[in-house]
CSV table of C-alpha atoms in Angstrom, one decimal:
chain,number,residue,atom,x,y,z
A,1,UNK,CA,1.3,14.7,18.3
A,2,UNK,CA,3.1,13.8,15.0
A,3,UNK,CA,1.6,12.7,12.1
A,4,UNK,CA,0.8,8.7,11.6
A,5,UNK,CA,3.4,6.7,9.5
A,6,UNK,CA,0.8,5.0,8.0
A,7,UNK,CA,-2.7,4.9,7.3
A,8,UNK,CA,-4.4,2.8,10.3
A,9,UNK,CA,-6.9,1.0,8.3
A,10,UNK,CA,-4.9,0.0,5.1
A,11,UNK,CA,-1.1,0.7,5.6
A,12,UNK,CA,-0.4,2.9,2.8
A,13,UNK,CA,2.2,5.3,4.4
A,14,UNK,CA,0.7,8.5,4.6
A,15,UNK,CA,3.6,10.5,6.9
A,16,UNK,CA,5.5,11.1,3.9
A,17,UNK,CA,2.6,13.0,2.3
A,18,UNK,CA,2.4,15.5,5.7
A,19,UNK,CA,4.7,18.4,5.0
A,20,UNK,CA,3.4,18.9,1.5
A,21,UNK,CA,-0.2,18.5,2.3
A,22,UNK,CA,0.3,20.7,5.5
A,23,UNK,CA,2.3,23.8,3.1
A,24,UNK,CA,-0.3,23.5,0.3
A,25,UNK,CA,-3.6,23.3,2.2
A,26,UNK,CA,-5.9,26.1,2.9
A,27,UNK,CA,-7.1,24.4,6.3
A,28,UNK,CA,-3.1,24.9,7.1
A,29,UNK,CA,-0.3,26.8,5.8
A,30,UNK,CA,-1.3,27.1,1.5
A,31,UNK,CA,-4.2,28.3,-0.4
A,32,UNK,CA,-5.4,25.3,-2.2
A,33,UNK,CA,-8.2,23.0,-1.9
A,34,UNK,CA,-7.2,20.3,1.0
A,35,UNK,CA,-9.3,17.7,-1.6
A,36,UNK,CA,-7.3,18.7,-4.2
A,37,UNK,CA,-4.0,18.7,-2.6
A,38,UNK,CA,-4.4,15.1,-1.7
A,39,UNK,CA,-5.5,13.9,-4.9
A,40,UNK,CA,-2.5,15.7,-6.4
A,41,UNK,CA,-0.3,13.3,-3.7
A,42,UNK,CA,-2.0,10.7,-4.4
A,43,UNK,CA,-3.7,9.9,-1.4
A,44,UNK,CA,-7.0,8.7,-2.8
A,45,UNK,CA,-8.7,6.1,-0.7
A,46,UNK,CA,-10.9,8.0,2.1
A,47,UNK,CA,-9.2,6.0,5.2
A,48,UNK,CA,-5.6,7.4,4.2
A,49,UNK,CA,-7.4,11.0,3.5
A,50,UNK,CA,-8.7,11.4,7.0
A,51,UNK,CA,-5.3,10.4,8.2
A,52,UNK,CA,-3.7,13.8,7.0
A,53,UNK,CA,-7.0,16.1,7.0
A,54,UNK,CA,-8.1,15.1,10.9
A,55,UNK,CA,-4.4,15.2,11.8
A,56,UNK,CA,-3.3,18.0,14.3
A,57,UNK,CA,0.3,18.8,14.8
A,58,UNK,CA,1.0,18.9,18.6
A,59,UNK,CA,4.4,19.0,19.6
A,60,UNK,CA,4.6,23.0,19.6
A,61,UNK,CA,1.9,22.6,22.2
A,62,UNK,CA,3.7,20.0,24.9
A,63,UNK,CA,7.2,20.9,24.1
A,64,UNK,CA,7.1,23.8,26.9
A,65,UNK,CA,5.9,21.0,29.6
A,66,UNK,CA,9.2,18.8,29.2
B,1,UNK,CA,-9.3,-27.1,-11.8
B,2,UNK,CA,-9.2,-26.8,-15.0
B,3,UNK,CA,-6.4,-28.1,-16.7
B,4,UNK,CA,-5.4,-25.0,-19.0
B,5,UNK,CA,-2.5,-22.9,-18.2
B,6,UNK,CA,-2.6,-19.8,-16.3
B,7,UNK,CA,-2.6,-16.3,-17.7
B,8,UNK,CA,-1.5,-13.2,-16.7
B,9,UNK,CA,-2.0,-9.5,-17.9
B,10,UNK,CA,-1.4,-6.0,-16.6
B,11,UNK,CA,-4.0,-3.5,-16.4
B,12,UNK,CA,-1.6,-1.1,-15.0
B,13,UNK,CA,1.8,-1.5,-14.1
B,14,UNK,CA,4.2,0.6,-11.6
B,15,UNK,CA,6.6,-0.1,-9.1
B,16,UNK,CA,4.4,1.0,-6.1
B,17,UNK,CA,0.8,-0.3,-8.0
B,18,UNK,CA,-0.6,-2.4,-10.1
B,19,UNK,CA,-3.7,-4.3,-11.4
B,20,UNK,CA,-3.4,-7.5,-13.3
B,21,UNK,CA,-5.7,-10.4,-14.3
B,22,UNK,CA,-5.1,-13.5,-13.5
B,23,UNK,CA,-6.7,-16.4,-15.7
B,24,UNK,CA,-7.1,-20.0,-15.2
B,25,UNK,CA,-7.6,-20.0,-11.1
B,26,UNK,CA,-10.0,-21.0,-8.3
B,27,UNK,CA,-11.8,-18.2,-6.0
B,28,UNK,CA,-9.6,-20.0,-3.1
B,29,UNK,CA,-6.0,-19.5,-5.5
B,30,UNK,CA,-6.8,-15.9,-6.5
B,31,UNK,CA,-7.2,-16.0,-2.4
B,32,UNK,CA,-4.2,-17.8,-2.0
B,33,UNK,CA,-2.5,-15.6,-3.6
B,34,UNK,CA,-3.4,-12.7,-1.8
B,35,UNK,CA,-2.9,-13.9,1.4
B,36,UNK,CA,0.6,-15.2,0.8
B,37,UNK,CA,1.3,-11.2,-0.8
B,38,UNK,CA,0.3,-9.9,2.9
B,39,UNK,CA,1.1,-12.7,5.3
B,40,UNK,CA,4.0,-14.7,3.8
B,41,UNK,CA,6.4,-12.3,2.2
B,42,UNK,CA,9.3,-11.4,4.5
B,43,UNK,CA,9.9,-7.5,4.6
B,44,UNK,CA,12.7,-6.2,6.5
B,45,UNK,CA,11.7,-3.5,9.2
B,46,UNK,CA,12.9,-1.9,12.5
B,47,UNK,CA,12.5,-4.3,15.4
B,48,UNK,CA,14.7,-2.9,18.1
B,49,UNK,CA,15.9,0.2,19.1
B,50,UNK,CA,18.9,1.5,21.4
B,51,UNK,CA,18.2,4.8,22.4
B,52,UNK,CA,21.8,6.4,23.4
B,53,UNK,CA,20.0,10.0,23.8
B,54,UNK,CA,16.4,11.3,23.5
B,55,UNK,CA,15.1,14.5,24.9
B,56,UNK,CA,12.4,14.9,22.4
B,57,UNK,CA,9.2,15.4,23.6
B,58,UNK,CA,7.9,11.5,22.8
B,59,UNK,CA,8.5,8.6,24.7
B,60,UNK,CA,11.0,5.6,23.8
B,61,UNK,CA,8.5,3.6,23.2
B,62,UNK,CA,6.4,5.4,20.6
B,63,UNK,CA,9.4,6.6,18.9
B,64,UNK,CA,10.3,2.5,18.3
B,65,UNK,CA,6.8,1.9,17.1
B,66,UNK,CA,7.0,4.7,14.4
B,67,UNK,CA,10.7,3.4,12.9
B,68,UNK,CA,8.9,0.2,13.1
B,69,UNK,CA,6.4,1.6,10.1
B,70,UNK,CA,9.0,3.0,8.2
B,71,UNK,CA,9.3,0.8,5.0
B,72,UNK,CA,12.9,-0.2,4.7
B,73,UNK,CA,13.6,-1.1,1.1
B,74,UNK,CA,14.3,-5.2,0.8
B,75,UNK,CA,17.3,-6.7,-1.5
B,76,UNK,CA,16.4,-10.3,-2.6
B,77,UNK,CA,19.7,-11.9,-1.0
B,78,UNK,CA,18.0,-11.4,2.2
B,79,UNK,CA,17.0,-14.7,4.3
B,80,UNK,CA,13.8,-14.5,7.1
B,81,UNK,CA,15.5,-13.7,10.0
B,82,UNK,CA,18.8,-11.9,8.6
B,83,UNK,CA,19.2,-8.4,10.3
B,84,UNK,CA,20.6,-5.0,9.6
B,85,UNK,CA,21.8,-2.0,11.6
B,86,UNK,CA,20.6,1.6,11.3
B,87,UNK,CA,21.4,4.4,13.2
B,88,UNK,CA,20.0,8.3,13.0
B,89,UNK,CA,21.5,11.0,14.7
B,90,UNK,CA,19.1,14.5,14.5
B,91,UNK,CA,20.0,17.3,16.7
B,92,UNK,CA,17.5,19.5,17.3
B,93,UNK,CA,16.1,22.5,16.2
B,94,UNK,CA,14.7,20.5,13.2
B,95,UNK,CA,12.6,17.5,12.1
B,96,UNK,CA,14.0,13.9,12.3
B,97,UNK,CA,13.4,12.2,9.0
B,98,UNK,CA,13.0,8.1,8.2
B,99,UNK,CA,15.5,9.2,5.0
B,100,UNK,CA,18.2,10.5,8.2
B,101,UNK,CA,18.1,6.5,8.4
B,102,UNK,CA,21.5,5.1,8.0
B,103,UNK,CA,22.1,1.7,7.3
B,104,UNK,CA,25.3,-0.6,7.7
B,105,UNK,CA,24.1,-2.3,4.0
B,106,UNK,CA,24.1,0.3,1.6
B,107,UNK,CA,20.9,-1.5,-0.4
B,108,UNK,CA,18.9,-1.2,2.7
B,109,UNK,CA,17.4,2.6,3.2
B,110,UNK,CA,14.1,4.1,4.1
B,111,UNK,CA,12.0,3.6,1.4
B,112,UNK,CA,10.5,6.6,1.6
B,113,UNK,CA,12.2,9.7,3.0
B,114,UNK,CA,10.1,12.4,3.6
B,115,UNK,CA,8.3,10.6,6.4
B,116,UNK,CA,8.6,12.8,10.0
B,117,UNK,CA,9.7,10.7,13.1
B,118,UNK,CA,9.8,13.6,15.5
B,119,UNK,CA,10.5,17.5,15.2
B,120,UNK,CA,13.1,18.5,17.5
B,121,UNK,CA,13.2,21.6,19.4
B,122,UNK,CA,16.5,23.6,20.6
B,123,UNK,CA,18.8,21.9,22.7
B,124,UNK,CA,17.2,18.3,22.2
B,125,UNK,CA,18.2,15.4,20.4
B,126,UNK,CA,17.7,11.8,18.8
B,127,UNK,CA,20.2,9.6,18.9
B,128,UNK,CA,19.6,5.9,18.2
B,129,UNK,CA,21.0,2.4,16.8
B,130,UNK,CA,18.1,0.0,15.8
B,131,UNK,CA,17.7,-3.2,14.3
B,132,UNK,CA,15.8,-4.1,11.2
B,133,UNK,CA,14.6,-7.8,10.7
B,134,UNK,CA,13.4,-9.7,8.5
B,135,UNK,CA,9.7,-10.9,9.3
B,136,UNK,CA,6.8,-12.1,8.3
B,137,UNK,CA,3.3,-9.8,7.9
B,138,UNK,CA,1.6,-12.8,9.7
B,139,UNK,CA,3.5,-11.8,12.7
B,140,UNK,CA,3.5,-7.9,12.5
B,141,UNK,CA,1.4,-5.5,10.3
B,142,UNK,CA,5.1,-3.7,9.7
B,143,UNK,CA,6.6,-6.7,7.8
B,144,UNK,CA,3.7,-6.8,5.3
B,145,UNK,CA,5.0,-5.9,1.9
B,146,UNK,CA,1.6,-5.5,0.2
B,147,UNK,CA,-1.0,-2.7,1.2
B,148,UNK,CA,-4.5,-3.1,0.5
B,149,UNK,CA,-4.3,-5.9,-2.1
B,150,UNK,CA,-7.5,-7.3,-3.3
B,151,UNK,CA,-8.9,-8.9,-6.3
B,152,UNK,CA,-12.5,-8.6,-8.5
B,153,UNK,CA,-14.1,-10.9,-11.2
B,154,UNK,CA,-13.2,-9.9,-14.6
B,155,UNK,CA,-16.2,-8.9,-16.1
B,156,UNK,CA,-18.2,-8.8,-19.2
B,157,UNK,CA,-21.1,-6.6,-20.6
B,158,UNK,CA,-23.8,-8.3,-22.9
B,159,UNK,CA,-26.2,-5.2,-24.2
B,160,UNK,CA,-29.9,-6.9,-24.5
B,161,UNK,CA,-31.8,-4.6,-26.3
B,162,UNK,CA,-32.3,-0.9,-25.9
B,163,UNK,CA,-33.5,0.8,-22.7
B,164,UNK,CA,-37.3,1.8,-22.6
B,165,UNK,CA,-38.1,5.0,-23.9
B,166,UNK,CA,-38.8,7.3,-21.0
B,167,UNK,CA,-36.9,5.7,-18.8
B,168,UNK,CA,-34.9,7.0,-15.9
B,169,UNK,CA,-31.6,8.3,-17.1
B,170,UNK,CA,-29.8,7.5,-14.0
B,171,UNK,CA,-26.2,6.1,-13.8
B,172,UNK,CA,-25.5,2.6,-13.6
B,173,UNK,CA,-22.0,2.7,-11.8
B,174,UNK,CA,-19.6,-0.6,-12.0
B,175,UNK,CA,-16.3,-0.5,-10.7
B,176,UNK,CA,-13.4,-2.9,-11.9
B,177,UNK,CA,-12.3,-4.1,-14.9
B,178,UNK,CA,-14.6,-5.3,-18.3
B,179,UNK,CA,-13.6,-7.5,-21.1
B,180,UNK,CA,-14.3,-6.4,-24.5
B,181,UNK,CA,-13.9,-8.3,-27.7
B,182,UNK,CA,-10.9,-9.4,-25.5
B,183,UNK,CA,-10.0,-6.3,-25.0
B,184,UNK,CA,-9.5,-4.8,-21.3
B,185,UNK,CA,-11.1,-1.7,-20.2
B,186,UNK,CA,-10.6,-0.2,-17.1
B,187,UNK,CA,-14.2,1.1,-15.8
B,188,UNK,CA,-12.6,4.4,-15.0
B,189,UNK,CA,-11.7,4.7,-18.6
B,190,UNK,CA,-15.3,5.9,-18.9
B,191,UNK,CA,-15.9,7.4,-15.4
B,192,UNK,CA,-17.3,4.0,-14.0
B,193,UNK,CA,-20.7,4.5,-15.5
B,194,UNK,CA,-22.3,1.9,-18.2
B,195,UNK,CA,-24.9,4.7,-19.1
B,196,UNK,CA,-21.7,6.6,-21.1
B,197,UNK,CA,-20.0,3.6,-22.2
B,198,UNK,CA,-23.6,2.2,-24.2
B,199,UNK,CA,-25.9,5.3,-24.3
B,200,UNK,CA,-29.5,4.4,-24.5
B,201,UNK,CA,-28.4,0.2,-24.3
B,202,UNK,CA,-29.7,-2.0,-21.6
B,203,UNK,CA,-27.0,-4.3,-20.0
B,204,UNK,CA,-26.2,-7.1,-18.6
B,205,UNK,CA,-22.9,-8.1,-16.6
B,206,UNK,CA,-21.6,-11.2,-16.1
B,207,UNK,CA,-18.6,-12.6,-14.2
B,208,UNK,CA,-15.9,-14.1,-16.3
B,209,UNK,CA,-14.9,-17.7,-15.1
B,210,UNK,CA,-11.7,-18.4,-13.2
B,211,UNK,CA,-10.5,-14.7,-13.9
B,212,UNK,CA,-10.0,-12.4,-11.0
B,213,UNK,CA,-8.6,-8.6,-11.5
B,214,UNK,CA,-5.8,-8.2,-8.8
B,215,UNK,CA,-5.0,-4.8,-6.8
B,216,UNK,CA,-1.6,-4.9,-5.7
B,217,UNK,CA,0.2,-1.9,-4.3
B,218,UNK,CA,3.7,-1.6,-2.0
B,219,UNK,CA,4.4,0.0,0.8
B,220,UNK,CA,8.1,0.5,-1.0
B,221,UNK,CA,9.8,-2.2,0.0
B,222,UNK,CA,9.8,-3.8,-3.0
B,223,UNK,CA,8.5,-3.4,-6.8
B,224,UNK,CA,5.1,-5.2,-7.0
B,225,UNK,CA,5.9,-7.3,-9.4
B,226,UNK,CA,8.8,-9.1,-7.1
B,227,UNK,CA,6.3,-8.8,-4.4
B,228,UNK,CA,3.5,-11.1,-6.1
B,229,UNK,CA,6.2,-13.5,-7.6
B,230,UNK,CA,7.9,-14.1,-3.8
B,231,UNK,CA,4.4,-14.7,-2.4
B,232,UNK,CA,3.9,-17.4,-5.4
B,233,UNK,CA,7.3,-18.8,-4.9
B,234,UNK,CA,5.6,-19.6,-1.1
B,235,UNK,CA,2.9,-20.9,-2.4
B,236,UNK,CA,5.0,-23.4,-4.4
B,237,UNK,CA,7.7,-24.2,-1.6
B,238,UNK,CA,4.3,-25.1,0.6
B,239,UNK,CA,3.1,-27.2,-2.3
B,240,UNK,CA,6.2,-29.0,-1.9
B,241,UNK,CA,6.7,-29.1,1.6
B,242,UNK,CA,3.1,-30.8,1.7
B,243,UNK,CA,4.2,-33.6,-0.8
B,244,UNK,CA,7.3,-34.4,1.5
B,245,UNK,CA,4.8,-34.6,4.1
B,246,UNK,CA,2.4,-36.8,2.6
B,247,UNK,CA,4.8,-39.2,1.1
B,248,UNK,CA,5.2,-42.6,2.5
């Protein structure tokens, strides 16, 4: 639904990263490299990447069901 | 233990991350110390919420469990226990952010601010009062102030001889920290791989006694550097508290 605060293995707080990775990424709404984009952030431990690259925005999707 | 004093030197140093070695300790101190960083640190962080109006599409519940993971930043005059009141009011369309946190103490905000809670469509809205506390990580993951802290040996690198002539030129990765002429290198300084750091050597490593390389970072709450000296300050208020109990 929306994105995790934080990493669920190690903490780190990876939410705030979301809206820049999500407007910079090819797989979303930029043109660059997703791997690149996050070690740009600084997200650089693979349990905090997969947070952001596995995540799925879902609200636009239920909101019509409330 | 030995009876030498300790030592302490940065690697790297930031607010959010650091690496430093430690000198001078036991396996079980340097594990002491990391322990107390995660588990006896207070952190202030959202523990209850009053919701006076939410039609966003997630539940109560799971809202109070994300402003539960929002690092709250935490001023030293704070005692375990000691509370503060925030309150966010987002009206929808639009995203509801940890940094539209307010708090009652003006040194106690979201720590960071760009963190989504829940996006809003037309005609709905968020409005909440909530409770931060002060706690311990040993009772919930959200009151831990480090994130991912570990330590490594120091090590050293002793070249033998020279590697045999046709032999294999494959990488020889090691990760951490080495001591040179009592100098420290980062291995990343030379991509983590001996093989470019002593072409055409053969090597040896070797711990360093009693010094550990520690990893510390923060979730925000609080510079690392307060971080690791309130989790020693623990250790030494234990320390004492055992003496007390030992005397007769």
């Amino acid at each position: 639904m929306m994105v995790p605060v934080r990493c669920f293995s190690c903490g780190t707080v990876v939410g705030e990263h979301w809206e820049a990775f999500k407007a910079r990424a090819e797989t979303h709404d930029g043109d660059e490299d997703p791997a690149d984009v996050l070690d740009d952030l600084g997200v650089d431990r693979h349990c905090c990447r997969r947070m952001l690259i596995a995540h799925q925005d879902l609200v636009d999707v239920v909101s019509p069901y409330q | 233990m030995s009876s030498q004093d300790f030592d302490v030197e940065f690697v790297d140093r930031d607010d959010r991350e650091a690496r430093f070695v430690v000198r001078n300790i036991t396996p079980a101190f340097a594990n002491g110390i990391r322990r107390a960083i995660l588990v006896d640190v207070p952190t202030l962080s959202i523990d209850t919420v009053r919701f006076v109006e939410n039609s966003s599409v997630m539940f109560d519940e799971q809202l109070g469990l994300r402003l539960g993971l929002v690092p709250l930043t935490t001023p030293e005059d704070y005692a375990a226990g000691e509370a503060v009141t925030l309150a966010l009011d987002v009206e929808g369309p639009g995203t509801a952010y940890s940094g539209d946190l307010v708090s009652n103490d003006p040194e106690v905000e979201a720590a960071d601010e760009n963190i989504p809670i829940i996006e809003l469509k037309d005609d709905q809205r968020l409005e909440l009062e909530a409770d931060a506390v002060m706690g311990h990580g040993r009772d919930h993951a959200k009151h831990q102030g480090g994130v991912a802290v570990g330590y490594r040996h120091l090590q050293r690198v002793h070249v033998v001889g020279d590697s045999p002539e046709y032999a294999d030129d494959d990488p020889q990765m090691l990760r951490g920290v080495i001591e040179e002429d009592d100098e420290l290198v980062p291995t990343d300084d030379f991509d983590n791989d001996l093989t470019t750091r002593y072409p055409g050597k053969e090597v040896e490593i070797e711990d360093v006694d009693g010094a550990f390389v520690f990893h510390v970072e923060s979730d925000g709450s609080m510079p690392v550097e307060e971080l690791v000296l309130r989790a020693v300050d623990t250790l030494v208020d234990r320390a004492d508290e055992l003496e007390q109990a030992v005397q007769l």
